[in-house]
């Protein structure tokens, strides 16, 4: 864990670093967590239904359950932001936030790749439904494990990239909002460290 760089001149940090519990931070955090609470319940319901129903064992159901599981961890991660602002701390170091939210960051990126895998699976089922069915009948577990492996690798790769940025900017203050875990100074986007640009940064630029 790292201490906050108290010499930071970021306007948001300067405005709230000694403010204690502030409605300007608490209200958005509470609103966000109320919304995520609904998401947690709905995603949890999908997982329960999928596990209990023997008829939901296709590739689409598997990938949908994977997406819901990842979103569940993503949404739970927002509670740290709520804790930080309600406690009146208001800011923690970027490294501290990213280490605590590592499971959330991993799940978020794993879920993004799961969405892409789900789209590819649906495209294959439409373009060549017979071939798609044959693959599921003969190599179902290999097929599904391949998607899972791709998602895990992307999630781990993205987490590594985010943590590398966090170690480089360890003392930067952050409210622990999940979106800020991909940034450098609080509230200031740094595109080269955003996971949405990881692939472009490494393989295209």
Short mmCIF file of C-alpha atoms in Angstrom, two decimals:
data_model
loop_
_atom_site.label_atom_id
_atom_site.label_comp_id
_atom_site.label_asym_id
_atom_site.label_seq_id
_atom_site.Cartn_x
_atom_site.Cartn_y
_atom_site.Cartn_z
CA UNK A 1 0.00 0.00 0.00
CA UNK A 2 1.17 3.54 -0.73
CA UNK A 3 0.50 6.86 0.93
CA UNK A 4 -1.19 9.70 -0.93
CA UNK A 5 0.96 12.33 -2.57
CA UNK A 6 -0.22 15.26 -0.42
CA UNK A 7 1.51 17.73 -2.72
CA UNK A 8 -0.91 16.89 -5.54
CA UNK A 9 -2.46 20.05 -6.98
CA UNK A 10 -5.46 18.31 -8.53
CA UNK A 11 -8.53 20.57 -8.08
CA UNK A 12 -10.82 17.74 -6.89
CA UNK A 13 -8.27 16.58 -4.34
CA UNK A 14 -7.66 20.11 -3.10
CA UNK A 15 -11.40 20.73 -2.76
CA UNK A 16 -12.25 17.60 -0.75
CA UNK A 17 -9.07 16.31 0.91
CA UNK A 18 -9.98 17.89 4.27
CA UNK A 19 -13.73 18.20 3.77
CA UNK A 20 -14.70 15.07 5.70
CA UNK A 21 -17.99 13.40 4.70
CA UNK A 22 -19.34 15.52 1.85
CA UNK A 23 -22.73 15.31 0.16
CA UNK A 24 -21.07 16.19 -3.15
CA UNK A 25 -19.27 12.84 -3.01
CA UNK A 26 -21.68 10.77 -0.92
CA UNK A 27 -24.83 11.38 -3.01
CA UNK A 28 -23.29 10.12 -6.28
CA UNK A 29 -21.72 7.16 -4.44
CA UNK A 30 -25.03 6.17 -2.82
CA UNK A 31 -26.92 6.57 -6.11
CA UNK A 32 -24.36 4.44 -7.92
CA UNK A 33 -24.47 1.71 -5.29
CA UNK A 34 -28.28 1.63 -5.29
CA UNK A 35 -28.16 0.98 -9.02
CA UNK A 36 -25.46 -1.65 -8.64
CA UNK A 37 -27.54 -3.33 -5.92
CA UNK A 38 -30.25 -3.93 -8.52
CA UNK A 39 -27.62 -5.25 -10.91
CA UNK A 40 -26.20 -7.57 -8.26
CA UNK A 41 -29.63 -9.06 -7.56
CA UNK A 42 -30.47 -9.50 -11.25
CA UNK A 43 -27.11 -10.97 -12.18
CA UNK A 44 -27.30 -13.25 -9.16
CA UNK A 45 -30.76 -14.38 -10.23
CA UNK A 46 -29.48 -15.29 -13.70
CA UNK A 47 -26.69 -17.36 -12.14
CA UNK A 48 -29.08 -19.18 -9.81
CA UNK A 49 -31.53 -19.98 -12.61
CA UNK A 50 -28.73 -21.13 -14.91
CA UNK A 51 -27.25 -23.46 -12.28
CA UNK A 52 -30.61 -24.93 -11.29
CA UNK A 53 -32.05 -25.43 -14.77
CA UNK A 54 -30.78 -28.45 -16.67
CA UNK A 55 -32.14 -26.99 -19.92
CA UNK A 56 -29.72 -24.04 -19.75
CA UNK A 57 -26.52 -25.82 -20.66
CA UNK A 58 -25.81 -24.39 -24.12
CA UNK A 59 -22.90 -22.17 -25.11
CA UNK A 60 -25.08 -19.04 -25.02
CA UNK A 61 -26.21 -19.84 -21.47
CA UNK A 62 -22.65 -20.54 -20.34
CA UNK A 63 -21.34 -17.26 -21.73
CA UNK A 64 -24.29 -15.30 -20.36
CA UNK A 65 -23.66 -16.79 -16.92
CA UNK A 66 -19.97 -15.88 -17.23
CA UNK A 67 -20.88 -12.30 -18.12
CA UNK A 68 -23.25 -12.10 -15.15
CA UNK A 69 -20.62 -13.52 -12.80
CA UNK A 70 -18.06 -10.98 -13.98
CA UNK A 71 -20.57 -8.14 -13.69
CA UNK A 72 -21.41 -9.29 -10.17
CA UNK A 73 -17.79 -8.79 -9.08
CA UNK A 74 -17.59 -5.55 -11.06
CA UNK A 75 -20.63 -4.14 -9.29
CA UNK A 76 -19.50 -5.26 -5.84
CA UNK A 77 -16.31 -3.26 -6.41
CA UNK A 78 -18.25 0.02 -6.26
CA UNK A 79 -18.79 -0.46 -2.52
CA UNK A 80 -15.18 0.56 -1.86
CA UNK A 81 -15.89 3.97 -3.39
CA UNK A 82 -18.91 4.28 -1.10
CA UNK A 83 -16.85 3.35 1.96
CA UNK A 84 -14.11 5.87 1.14
CA UNK A 85 -16.47 8.84 0.77
CA UNK A 86 -18.85 7.95 3.62
CA UNK A 87 -15.93 7.51 6.00
CA UNK A 88 -14.77 11.03 5.20
CA UNK A 89 -11.37 9.82 4.02
CA UNK A 90 -12.44 10.86 0.50
CA UNK A 91 -9.17 9.79 -1.11
CA UNK A 92 -6.79 6.85 -1.08
CA UNK A 93 -3.70 6.31 -3.16
CA UNK A 94 -4.12 4.91 -6.66
CA UNK A 95 -2.01 1.88 -5.78
CA UNK A 96 -4.09 1.13 -2.67
CA UNK A 97 -7.33 1.42 -4.65
CA UNK A 98 -6.11 -0.77 -7.50
CA UNK A 99 -4.77 -3.49 -5.22
CA UNK A 100 -8.02 -3.64 -3.24
CA UNK A 101 -10.10 -3.55 -6.41
CA UNK A 102 -7.92 -6.03 -8.33
CA UNK A 103 -10.70 -8.68 -8.43
CA UNK A 104 -13.11 -6.03 -9.72
CA UNK A 105 -10.69 -4.85 -12.40
CA UNK A 106 -10.02 -8.42 -13.47
CA UNK A 107 -13.73 -9.29 -13.58
CA UNK A 108 -14.63 -6.10 -15.45
CA UNK A 109 -12.18 -6.84 -18.26
CA UNK A 110 -12.93 -10.55 -18.23
CA UNK A 111 -16.61 -9.63 -18.69
CA UNK A 112 -15.83 -7.35 -21.62
CA UNK A 113 -14.09 -10.20 -23.41
CA UNK A 114 -16.93 -12.56 -22.47
CA UNK A 115 -19.33 -10.21 -24.27
CA UNK A 116 -17.18 -10.40 -27.39
CA UNK A 117 -16.97 -14.20 -27.10
CA UNK A 118 -20.74 -14.36 -26.73
CA UNK A 119 -21.16 -12.31 -29.90
CA UNK A 120 -18.77 -14.60 -31.78
CA UNK A 121 -20.61 -17.68 -30.52
CA UNK A 122 -23.97 -16.28 -31.62
CA UNK A 123 -22.52 -15.32 -35.02
CA UNK A 124 -21.21 -18.85 -35.52
CA UNK A 125 -24.58 -20.32 -34.56
CA UNK A 126 -26.30 -18.17 -37.17
CA UNK A 127 -23.77 -18.53 -39.99
CA UNK A 128 -23.35 -22.29 -39.57
CA UNK A 129 -25.91 -23.69 -37.12
CA UNK A 130 -25.27 -27.33 -38.01
CA UNK A 131 -21.51 -27.03 -37.63
CA UNK A 132 -21.99 -25.10 -34.39
CA UNK A 133 -24.23 -27.86 -33.03
CA UNK A 134 -21.75 -30.56 -34.08
CA UNK A 135 -18.97 -28.76 -32.20
CA UNK A 136 -21.12 -28.57 -29.08
CA UNK A 137 -22.06 -32.24 -29.31
CA UNK A 138 -18.50 -33.49 -29.87
CA UNK A 139 -16.25 -30.90 -28.20
CA UNK A 140 -18.55 -28.98 -25.88
CA UNK A 141 -16.20 -28.67 -22.90
CA UNK A 142 -13.15 -27.87 -25.02
CA UNK A 143 -15.17 -25.25 -26.91
CA UNK A 144 -16.47 -23.59 -23.74
CA UNK A 145 -13.10 -23.82 -21.96
CA UNK A 146 -11.49 -22.05 -24.94
CA UNK A 147 -13.78 -19.06 -24.45
CA UNK A 148 -13.18 -19.11 -20.70
CA UNK A 149 -9.41 -19.21 -21.20
CA UNK A 150 -9.52 -16.25 -23.61
CA UNK A 151 -11.53 -14.23 -21.08
CA UNK A 152 -9.19 -15.10 -18.19
CA UNK A 153 -6.08 -14.24 -20.21
CA UNK A 154 -7.53 -10.89 -21.27
CA UNK A 155 -8.65 -10.12 -17.72
CA UNK A 156 -5.22 -10.98 -16.31
CA UNK A 157 -3.42 -9.04 -19.05
CA UNK A 158 -5.55 -5.95 -18.44
CA UNK A 159 -5.15 -6.19 -14.67
CA UNK A 160 -1.38 -6.39 -15.08
CA UNK A 161 -1.45 -3.30 -17.29
CA UNK A 162 -3.58 -1.34 -14.81
CA UNK A 163 -1.41 -2.36 -11.85
CA UNK A 164 1.74 -1.39 -13.75
CA UNK A 165 0.25 2.09 -14.15
CA UNK A 166 -0.69 2.11 -10.46
CA UNK A 167 2.86 1.32 -9.37
CA UNK A 168 4.15 4.11 -11.63
CA UNK A 169 1.67 6.58 -10.14
CA UNK A 170 1.33 5.00 -6.69
CA UNK A 171 0.70 8.17 -4.69
CA UNK A 172 -1.89 9.76 -6.96
CA UNK A 173 -5.08 10.46 -4.98
CA UNK A 174 -8.29 8.75 -6.06
CA UNK A 175 -11.80 8.51 -4.63
CA UNK A 176 -11.66 4.75 -5.38
CA UNK A 177 -14.34 5.09 -8.04
CA UNK A 178 -13.79 2.12 -10.35
CA UNK A 179 -13.41 4.32 -13.42
CA UNK A 180 -10.53 6.15 -11.77
CA UNK A 181 -8.58 2.92 -11.33
CA UNK A 182 -7.68 3.19 -15.03
CA UNK A 183 -6.39 6.74 -14.70
CA UNK A 184 -3.45 8.70 -13.38
CA UNK A 185 -4.30 11.94 -11.51
CA UNK A 186 -7.78 11.81 -9.98
CA UNK A 187 -10.43 12.79 -12.51
CA UNK A 188 -7.90 13.09 -15.34
CA UNK A 189 -8.11 10.37 -17.99
CA UNK A 190 -4.86 8.92 -19.29
CA UNK A 191 -5.82 7.10 -22.48
CA UNK A 192 -2.68 4.99 -22.70
CA UNK A 193 -3.51 3.42 -19.35
CA UNK A 194 -7.19 2.74 -20.04
CA UNK A 195 -7.96 -0.93 -20.58
CA UNK A 196 -10.17 -0.11 -23.55
CA UNK A 197 -6.98 0.94 -25.37
CA UNK A 198 -4.71 -1.86 -24.15
CA UNK A 199 -4.95 -3.90 -27.35
CA UNK A 200 -4.50 -0.84 -29.57
CA UNK A 201 -1.53 0.36 -27.51
CA UNK A 202 0.29 -2.98 -27.70
CA UNK A 203 -0.68 -4.39 -31.07
CA UNK A 204 -1.61 -1.47 -33.34
CA UNK A 205 0.38 1.63 -32.32
#
